[in-house]
Coordinates of C-alpha atoms in Angstrom, one line a residue:
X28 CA 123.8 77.8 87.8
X29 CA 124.2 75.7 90.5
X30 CA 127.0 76.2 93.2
X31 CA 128.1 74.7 96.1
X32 CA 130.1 77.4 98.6
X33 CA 131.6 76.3 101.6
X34 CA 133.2 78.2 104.8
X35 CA 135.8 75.9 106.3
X36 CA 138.3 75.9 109.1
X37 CA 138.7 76.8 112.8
X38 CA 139.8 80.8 112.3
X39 CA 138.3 83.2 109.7
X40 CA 141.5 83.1 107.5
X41 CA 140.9 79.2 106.8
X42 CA 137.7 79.7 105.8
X43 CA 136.9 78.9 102.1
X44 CA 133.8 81.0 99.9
X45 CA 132.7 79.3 96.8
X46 CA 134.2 76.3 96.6
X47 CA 133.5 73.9 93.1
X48 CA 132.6 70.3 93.5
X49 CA 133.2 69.1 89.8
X50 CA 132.0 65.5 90.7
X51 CA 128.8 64.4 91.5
X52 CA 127.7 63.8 95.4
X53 CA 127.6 60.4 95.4
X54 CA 127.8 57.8 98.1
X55 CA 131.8 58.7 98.8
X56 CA 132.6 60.3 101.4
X57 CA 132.0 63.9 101.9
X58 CA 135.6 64.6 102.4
X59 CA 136.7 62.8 100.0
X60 CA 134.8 64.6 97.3
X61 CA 135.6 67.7 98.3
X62 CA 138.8 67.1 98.2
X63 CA 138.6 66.3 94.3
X64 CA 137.1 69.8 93.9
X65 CA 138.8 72.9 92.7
X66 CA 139.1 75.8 96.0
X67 CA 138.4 79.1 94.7
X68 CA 138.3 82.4 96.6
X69 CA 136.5 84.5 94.1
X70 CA 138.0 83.1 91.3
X71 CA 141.4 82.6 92.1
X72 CA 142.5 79.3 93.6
X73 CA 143.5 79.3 97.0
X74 CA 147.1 77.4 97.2
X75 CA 146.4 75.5 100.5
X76 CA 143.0 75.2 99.7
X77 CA 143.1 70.9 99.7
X78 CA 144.8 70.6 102.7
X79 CA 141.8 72.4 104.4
X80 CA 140.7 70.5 107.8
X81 CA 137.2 69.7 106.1
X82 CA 135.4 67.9 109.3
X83 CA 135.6 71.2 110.7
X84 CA 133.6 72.4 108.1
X85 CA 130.8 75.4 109.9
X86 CA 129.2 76.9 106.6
X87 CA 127.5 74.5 103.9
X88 CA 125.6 76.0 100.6
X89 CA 124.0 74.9 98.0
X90 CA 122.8 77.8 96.0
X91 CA 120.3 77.2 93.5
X92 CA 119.9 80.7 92.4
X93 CA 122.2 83.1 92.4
X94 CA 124.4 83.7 89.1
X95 CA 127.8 85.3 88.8
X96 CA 130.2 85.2 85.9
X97 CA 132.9 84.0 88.3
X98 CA 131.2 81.0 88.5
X99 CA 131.4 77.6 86.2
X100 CA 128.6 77.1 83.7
X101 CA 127.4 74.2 85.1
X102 CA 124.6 72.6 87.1
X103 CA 124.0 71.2 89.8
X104 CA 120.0 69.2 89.0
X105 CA 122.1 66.4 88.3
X106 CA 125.0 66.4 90.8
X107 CA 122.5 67.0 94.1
X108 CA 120.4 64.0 94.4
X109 CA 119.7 62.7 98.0
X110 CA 122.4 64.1 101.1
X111 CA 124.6 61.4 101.8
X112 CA 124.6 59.8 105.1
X113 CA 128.2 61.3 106.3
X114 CA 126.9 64.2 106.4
X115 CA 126.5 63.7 109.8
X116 CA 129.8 63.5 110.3
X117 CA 130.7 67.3 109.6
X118 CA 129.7 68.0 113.4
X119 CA 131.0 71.4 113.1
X120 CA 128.6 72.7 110.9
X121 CA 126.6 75.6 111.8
X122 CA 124.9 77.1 108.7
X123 CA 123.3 75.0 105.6
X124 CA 121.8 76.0 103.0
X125 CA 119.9 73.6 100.3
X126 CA 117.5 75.6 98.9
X127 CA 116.1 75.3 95.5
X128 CA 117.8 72.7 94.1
X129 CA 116.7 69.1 93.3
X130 CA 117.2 67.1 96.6
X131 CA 115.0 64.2 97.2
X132 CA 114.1 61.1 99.2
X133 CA 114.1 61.4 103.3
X134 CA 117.2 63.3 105.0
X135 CA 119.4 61.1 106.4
X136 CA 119.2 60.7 110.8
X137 CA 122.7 60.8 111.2
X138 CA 122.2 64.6 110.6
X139 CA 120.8 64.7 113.9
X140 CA 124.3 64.7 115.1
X141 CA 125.0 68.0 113.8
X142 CA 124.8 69.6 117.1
X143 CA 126.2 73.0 116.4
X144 CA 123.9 73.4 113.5
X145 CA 121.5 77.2 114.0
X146 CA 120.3 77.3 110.2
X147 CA 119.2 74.8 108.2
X148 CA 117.0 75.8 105.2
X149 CA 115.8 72.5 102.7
X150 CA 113.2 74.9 101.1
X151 CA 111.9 74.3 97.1
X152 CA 113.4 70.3 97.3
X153 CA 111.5 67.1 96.7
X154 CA 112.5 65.8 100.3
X155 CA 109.8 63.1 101.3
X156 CA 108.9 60.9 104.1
X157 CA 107.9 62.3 107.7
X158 CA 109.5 65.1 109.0
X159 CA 111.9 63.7 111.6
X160 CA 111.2 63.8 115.1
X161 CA 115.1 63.9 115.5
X162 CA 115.1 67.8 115.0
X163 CA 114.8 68.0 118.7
X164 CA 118.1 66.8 119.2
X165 CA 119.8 70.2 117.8
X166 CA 119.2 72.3 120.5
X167 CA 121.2 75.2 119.1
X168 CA 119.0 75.7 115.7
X169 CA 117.4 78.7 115.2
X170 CA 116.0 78.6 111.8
X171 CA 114.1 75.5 110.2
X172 CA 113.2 75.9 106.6
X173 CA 111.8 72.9 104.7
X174 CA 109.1 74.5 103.1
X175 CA 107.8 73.6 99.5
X176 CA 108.6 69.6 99.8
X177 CA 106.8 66.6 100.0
X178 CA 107.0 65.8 104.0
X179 CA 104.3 64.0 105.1
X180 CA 103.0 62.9 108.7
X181 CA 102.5 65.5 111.7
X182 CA 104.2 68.3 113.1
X183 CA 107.1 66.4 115.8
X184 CA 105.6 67.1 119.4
X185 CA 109.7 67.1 119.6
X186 CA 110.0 70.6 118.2
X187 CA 109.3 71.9 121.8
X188 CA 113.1 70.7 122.9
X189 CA 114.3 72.9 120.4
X190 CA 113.8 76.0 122.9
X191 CA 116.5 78.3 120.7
X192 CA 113.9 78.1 117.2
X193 CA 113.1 81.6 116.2
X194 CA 111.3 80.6 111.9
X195 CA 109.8 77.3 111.7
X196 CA 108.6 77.3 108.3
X197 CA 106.6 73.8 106.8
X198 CA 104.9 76.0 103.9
X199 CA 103.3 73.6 101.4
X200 CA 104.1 70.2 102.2
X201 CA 101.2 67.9 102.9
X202 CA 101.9 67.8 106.8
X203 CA 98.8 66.2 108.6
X204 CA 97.2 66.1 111.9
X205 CA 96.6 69.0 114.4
X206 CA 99.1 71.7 115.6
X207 CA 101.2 70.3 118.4
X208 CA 99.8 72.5 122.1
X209 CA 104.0 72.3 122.4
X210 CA 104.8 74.8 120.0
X211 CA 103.0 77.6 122.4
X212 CA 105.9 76.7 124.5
X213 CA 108.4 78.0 121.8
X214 CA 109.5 81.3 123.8
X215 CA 111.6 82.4 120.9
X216 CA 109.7 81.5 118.3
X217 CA 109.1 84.9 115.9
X218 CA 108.1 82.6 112.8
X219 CA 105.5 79.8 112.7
X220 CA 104.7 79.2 108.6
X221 CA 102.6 76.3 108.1
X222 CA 100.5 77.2 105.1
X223 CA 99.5 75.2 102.5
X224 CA 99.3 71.4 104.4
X225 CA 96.4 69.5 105.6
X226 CA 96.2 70.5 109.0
X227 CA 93.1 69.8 111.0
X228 CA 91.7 70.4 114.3
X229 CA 91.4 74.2 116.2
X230 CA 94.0 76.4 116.8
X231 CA 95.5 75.6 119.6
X232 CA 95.3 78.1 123.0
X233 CA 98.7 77.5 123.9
X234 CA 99.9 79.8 120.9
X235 CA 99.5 82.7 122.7
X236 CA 102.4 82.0 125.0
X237 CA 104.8 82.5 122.3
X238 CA 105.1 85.9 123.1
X239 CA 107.6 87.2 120.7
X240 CA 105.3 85.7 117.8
X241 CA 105.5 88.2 114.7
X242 CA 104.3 86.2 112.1
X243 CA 101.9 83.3 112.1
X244 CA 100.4 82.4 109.1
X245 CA 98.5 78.6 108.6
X246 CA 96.9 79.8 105.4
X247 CA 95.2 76.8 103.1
X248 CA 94.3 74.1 105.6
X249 CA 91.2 72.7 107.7
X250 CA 91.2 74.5 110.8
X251 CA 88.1 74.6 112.7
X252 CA 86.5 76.0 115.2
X253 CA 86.8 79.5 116.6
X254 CA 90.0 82.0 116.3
X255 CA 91.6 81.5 120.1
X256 CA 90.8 84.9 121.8
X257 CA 94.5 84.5 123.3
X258 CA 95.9 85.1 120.0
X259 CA 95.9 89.0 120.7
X260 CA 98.0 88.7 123.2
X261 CA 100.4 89.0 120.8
X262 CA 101.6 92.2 121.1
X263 CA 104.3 91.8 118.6
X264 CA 102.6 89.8 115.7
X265 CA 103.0 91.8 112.3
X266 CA 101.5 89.1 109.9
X267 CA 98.7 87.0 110.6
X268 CA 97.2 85.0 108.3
X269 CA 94.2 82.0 109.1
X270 CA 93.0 82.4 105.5
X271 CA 91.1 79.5 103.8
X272 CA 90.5 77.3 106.9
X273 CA 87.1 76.2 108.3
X274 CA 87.0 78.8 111.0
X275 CA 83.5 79.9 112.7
X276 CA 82.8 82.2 115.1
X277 CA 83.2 85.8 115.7
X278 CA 86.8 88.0 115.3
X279 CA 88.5 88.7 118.3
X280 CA 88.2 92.3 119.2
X281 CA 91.4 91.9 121.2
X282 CA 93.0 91.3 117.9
X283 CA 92.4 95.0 116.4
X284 CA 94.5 96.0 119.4
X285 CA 97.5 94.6 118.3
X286 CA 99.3 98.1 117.4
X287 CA 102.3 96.7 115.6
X288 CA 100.7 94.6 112.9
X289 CA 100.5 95.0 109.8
X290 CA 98.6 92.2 108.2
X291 CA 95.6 91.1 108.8
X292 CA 94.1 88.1 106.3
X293 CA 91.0 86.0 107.4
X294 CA 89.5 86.0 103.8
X295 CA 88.1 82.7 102.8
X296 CA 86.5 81.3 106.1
X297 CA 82.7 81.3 107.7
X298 CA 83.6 84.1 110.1
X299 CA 80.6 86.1 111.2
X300 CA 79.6 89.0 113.8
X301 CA 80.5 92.3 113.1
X302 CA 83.7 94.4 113.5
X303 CA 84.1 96.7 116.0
X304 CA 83.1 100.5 115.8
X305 CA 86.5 101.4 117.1
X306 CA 88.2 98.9 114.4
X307 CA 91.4 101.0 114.0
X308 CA 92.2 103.7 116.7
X309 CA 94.5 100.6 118.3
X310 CA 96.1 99.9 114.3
X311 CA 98.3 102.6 113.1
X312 CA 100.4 100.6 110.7
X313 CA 98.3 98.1 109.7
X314 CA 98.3 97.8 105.3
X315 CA 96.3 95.2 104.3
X316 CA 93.0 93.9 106.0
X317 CA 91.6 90.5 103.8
X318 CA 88.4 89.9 105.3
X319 CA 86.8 88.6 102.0
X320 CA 84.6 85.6 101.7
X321 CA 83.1 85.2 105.0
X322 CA 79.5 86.3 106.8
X323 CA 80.4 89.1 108.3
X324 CA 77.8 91.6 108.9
X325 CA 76.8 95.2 109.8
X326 CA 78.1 98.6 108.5
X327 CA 81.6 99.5 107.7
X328 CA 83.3 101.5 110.9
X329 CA 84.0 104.9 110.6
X330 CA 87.4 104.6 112.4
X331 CA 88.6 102.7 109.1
X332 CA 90.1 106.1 108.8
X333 CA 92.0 106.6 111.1
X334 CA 94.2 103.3 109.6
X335 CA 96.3 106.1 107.9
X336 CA 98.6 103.6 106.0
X337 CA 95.6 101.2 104.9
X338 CA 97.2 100.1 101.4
X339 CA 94.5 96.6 100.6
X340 CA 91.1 96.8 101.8
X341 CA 89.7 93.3 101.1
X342 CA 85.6 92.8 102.1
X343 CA 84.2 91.2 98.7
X344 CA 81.8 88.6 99.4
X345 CA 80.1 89.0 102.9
X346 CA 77.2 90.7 104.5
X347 CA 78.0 94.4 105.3
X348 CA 75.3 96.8 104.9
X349 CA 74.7 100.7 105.4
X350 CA 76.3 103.3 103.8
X351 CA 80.1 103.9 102.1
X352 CA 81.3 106.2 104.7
X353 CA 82.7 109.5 103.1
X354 CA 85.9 109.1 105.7
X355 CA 87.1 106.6 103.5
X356 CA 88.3 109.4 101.4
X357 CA 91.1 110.0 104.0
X358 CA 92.6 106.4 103.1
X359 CA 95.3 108.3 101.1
X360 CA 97.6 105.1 100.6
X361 CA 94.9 102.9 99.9
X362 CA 95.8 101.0 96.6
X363 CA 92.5 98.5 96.3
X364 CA 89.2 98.7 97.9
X365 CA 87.2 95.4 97.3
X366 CA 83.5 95.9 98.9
X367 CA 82.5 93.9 96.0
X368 CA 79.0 91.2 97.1
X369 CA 78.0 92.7 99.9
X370 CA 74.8 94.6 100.6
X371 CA 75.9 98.5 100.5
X372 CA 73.6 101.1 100.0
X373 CA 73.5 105.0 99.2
X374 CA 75.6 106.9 97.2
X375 CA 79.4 106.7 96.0
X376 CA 81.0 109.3 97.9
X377 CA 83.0 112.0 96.3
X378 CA 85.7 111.6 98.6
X379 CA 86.6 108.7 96.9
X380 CA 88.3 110.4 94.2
X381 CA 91.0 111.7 97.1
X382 CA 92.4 107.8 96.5
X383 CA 95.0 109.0 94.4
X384 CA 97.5 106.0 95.2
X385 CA 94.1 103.5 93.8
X386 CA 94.8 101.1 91.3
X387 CA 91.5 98.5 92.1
X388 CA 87.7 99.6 93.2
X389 CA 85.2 97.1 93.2
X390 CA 81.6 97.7 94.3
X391 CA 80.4 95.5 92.0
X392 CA 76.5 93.4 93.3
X393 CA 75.6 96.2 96.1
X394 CA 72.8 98.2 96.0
X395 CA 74.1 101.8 95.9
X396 CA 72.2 104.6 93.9
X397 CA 73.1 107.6 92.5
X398 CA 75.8 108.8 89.5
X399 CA 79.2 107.7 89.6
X400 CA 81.0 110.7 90.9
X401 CA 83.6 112.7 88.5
X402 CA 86.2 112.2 91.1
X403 CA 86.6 109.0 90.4
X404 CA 87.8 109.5 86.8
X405 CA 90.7 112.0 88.0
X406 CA 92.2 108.8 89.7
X407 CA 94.8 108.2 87.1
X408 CA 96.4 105.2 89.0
X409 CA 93.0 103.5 88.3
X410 CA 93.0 99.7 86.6
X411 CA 90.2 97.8 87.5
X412 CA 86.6 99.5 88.0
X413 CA 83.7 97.3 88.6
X414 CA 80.3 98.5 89.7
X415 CA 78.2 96.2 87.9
X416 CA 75.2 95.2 88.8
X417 CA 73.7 98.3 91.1
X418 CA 71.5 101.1 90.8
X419 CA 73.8 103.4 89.6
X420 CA 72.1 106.1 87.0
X421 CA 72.7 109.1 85.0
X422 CA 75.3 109.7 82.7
X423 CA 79.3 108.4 82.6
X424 CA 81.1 111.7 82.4
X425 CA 83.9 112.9 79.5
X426 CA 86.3 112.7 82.3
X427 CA 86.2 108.7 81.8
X428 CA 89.0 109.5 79.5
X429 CA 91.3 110.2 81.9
X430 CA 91.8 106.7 82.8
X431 CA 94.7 105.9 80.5
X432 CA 96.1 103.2 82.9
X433 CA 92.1 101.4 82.4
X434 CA 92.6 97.8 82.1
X435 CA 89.1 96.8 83.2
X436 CA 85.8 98.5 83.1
X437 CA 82.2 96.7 84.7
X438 CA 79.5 98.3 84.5
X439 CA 77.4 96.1 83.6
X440 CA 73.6 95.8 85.5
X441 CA 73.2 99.5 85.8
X442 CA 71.0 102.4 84.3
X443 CA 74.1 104.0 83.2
X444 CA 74.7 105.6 78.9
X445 CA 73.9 103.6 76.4
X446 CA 76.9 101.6 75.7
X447 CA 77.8 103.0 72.2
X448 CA 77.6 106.5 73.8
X449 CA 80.6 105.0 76.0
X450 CA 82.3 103.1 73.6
X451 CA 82.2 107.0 71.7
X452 CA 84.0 108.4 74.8
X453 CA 86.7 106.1 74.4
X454 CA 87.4 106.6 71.5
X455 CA 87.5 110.5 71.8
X456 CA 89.8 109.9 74.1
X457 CA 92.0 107.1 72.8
X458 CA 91.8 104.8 75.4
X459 CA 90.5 102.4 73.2
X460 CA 94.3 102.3 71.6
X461 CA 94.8 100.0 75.2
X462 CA 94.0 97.0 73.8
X463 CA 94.0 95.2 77.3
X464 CA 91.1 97.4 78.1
X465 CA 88.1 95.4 79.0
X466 CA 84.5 97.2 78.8
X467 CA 81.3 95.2 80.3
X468 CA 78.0 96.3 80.0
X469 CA 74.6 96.1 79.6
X470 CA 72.3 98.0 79.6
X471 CA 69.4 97.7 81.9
X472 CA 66.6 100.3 79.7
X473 CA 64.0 98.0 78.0

């Protein structure tokens, strides 16, 4: 259901929740339309609800989600079409929300009057045109949200006036050009999200004057060149995401340093060097590290254990050699390792099977020897096991049964059982009554 809830008036008694439009916005003025609609205060109408001063108007939303049975059967896809131009008139505005409905065409400029304004979220819309340089008029806004639309053009070198902005978010538009140098200048700025555009050029050096940065993701875009050494400066970032850009170059050491974040995600890129040996004594949060699809090299770093609350270990497709450290074992939270492609060799260590939290291990196109170790089967949590195409030998033990949770199965490429032997096991044990169970193999005995 659609709904339209307003907060009107100049004290806290005159102000209005959940207010009805029953007409469609049209061209008449604001005013005037709300005053054909029905003032409700949780269901019950409000007796001096239409002679409410609506120019003072500080709380506007249009909720595209949220469902209550106090509220009409009715929707709004219709009613919302493009924000009428008097909308700059409600100057007193602070808060607006538009999000998820079915807005289109270019927002008016005679919102760039709304001087008071601090949130402004257009996210999930069909807006369209460029996105307008007049944003750097409101100089009180604090949140920017027009994410998931159809802007086009560059980022506004403007944005810089806006030195209050705490969340700029552009997500998945088709934004062009390069990343303004002004939006290092952003003191305030906690959220940059610009994934999902067509952004080319480098990332710019200037980001790592905005200080209070805690999440900077420009995911899905052309970005080129190296990843700014500045960047860990960033003593408070959380999230940061470059993945599936055009980036070169080596990782930042200064980045594993950052001791408050939490995210790491580079996957998808032509990164290459090696990580360090000390990779996490200076991350003691971090949860997820997405380092997939790139050139990296050397051998995994024994310190990954010491990143005690490691949940996603991402390193599928690159060009890590050496040994599978038996530390890795101490990765208690860890919920997938993905060390898929890479050039691994040795044994599986039995300390793998102390992953009790696992739901994903892929190994798959390595060269590691040796039996699969019984540990792994006592990992009930366990989904997904690929370790196709290795050296692995010997027998798969009766304690595959224990995987009851066994969507996926890959071990294919192997010298493993014959496969009927397996397909026996299964059905001792009844896992074959999963039907989304998936077995691959081949056997590699002539």
């Amino acid at each position: 259901m659609r709904m339209l809830c307003w907060m009107c008036g100049l004290t806290r008694g005159d102000r209005f929740r959940y207010e009805i439009i029953r007409e469609k916005v049209g061209v008449t003025l604001v005013e005037d339309k709300m005053r054909e609609g029905s003032l409700r205060w949780f269901g019950h109408v409000i007796r001096r609800g239409t002679e409410a001063p609506i120019h003072r108007c500080e709380r506007l939303v249009l909720d595209g989600f949220r469902r209550s049975r106090d509220r009409p059967k009715r929707y709004w896809r219709e009613a919302a079409s493009k924000i009428p131009h008097e909308f700059g008139n409600l100057s007193f505005l602070v808060y607006i929300d538009f999000g998820s409905n079915n807005f289109h065409g270019n927002l008016p400029q005679e919102m760039a009057r709304l001087h008071r304004l601090k949130f402004l979220r257009l996210s999930v819309n069909n807006f369209r045109g460029e996105v307008p340089s007049w944003f750097g008029f409101l100089h009180r806004l604090q949140l920017l949200n027009l994410g998931n639309n159809s802007f086009t053009g560059s980022i506004p070198s403007s944005f810089s006036n806006i030195s209050t902005l705490e969340t700029l978010n552009l997500n998945f538009n088709s934004i062009e050009g390069q990343i303004p140098k002004v939006i290092g200048s952003l003191i305030n700025l906690r959220e940059l999200h610009l994934r999902g555009n067509k952004l080319i050029g480098s990332i710019p050096l200037s980001l790592s004057n905005a200080s209070r940065l805690e999440t900077l993701d420009i995911t899905f875009n052309s970005l080129k060149g190296n990843i700014p050494e500045g960047i860990g400066n960033l003593h408070n970032m959380k999230f940061l995401g470059i993945q599936y850009n055009l980036l070169t170059g080596s990782i930042p050491f200064t980045i594993f340093n950052i001791s408050r974040i939490e995210v790491i995600a580079f996957t998808g890129n032509s990164l290459s060097g090696y990580l360090p040996n000390g990779l996490c004594n200076g991350l003691p949060i971090l949860k997820g590290l997405y380092l997939s699809n790139n050139k990296l090299r050397g051998h995994m770093p024994t310190s990954l254990s010491n990143c005690s609350q490691l949940q996603i270990l991402f390193l599928l497709e690159n060009e890590f050699d050496g040994p599978i450290h038996s530390e890795i074992g101490s990765l208690t939270n860890l919920q997938i390792l993905a060390l898929g492609t890479n050039h691994f060799t040795g044994i599986i260590p039995q300390q793998i099977g102390n992953l009790v939290n696992l739901v994903e291990l892929d190994m798959e196109k390595n060269q590691i020897t040796g039996s699969v170790p019984v540990s792994i089967f006592n990992i009930s949590s366990l989904q997904l096991l690929s370790l196709a195409q290795n050296n692995l030998s010997g027998f798969l033990p009766r304690e595959i049964g224990n995987l009851t949770n066994m969507q996926g199965l890959q071990i294919s490429g192997n010298k493993l059982i014959d496969p009927l032997e397996l397909l026996k096991f299964y059905e001792y044990m009844h896992v074959m009554s999963n039907k989304n169970v998936r077995i691959t193999h081949k056997s590699s005995k002539v």
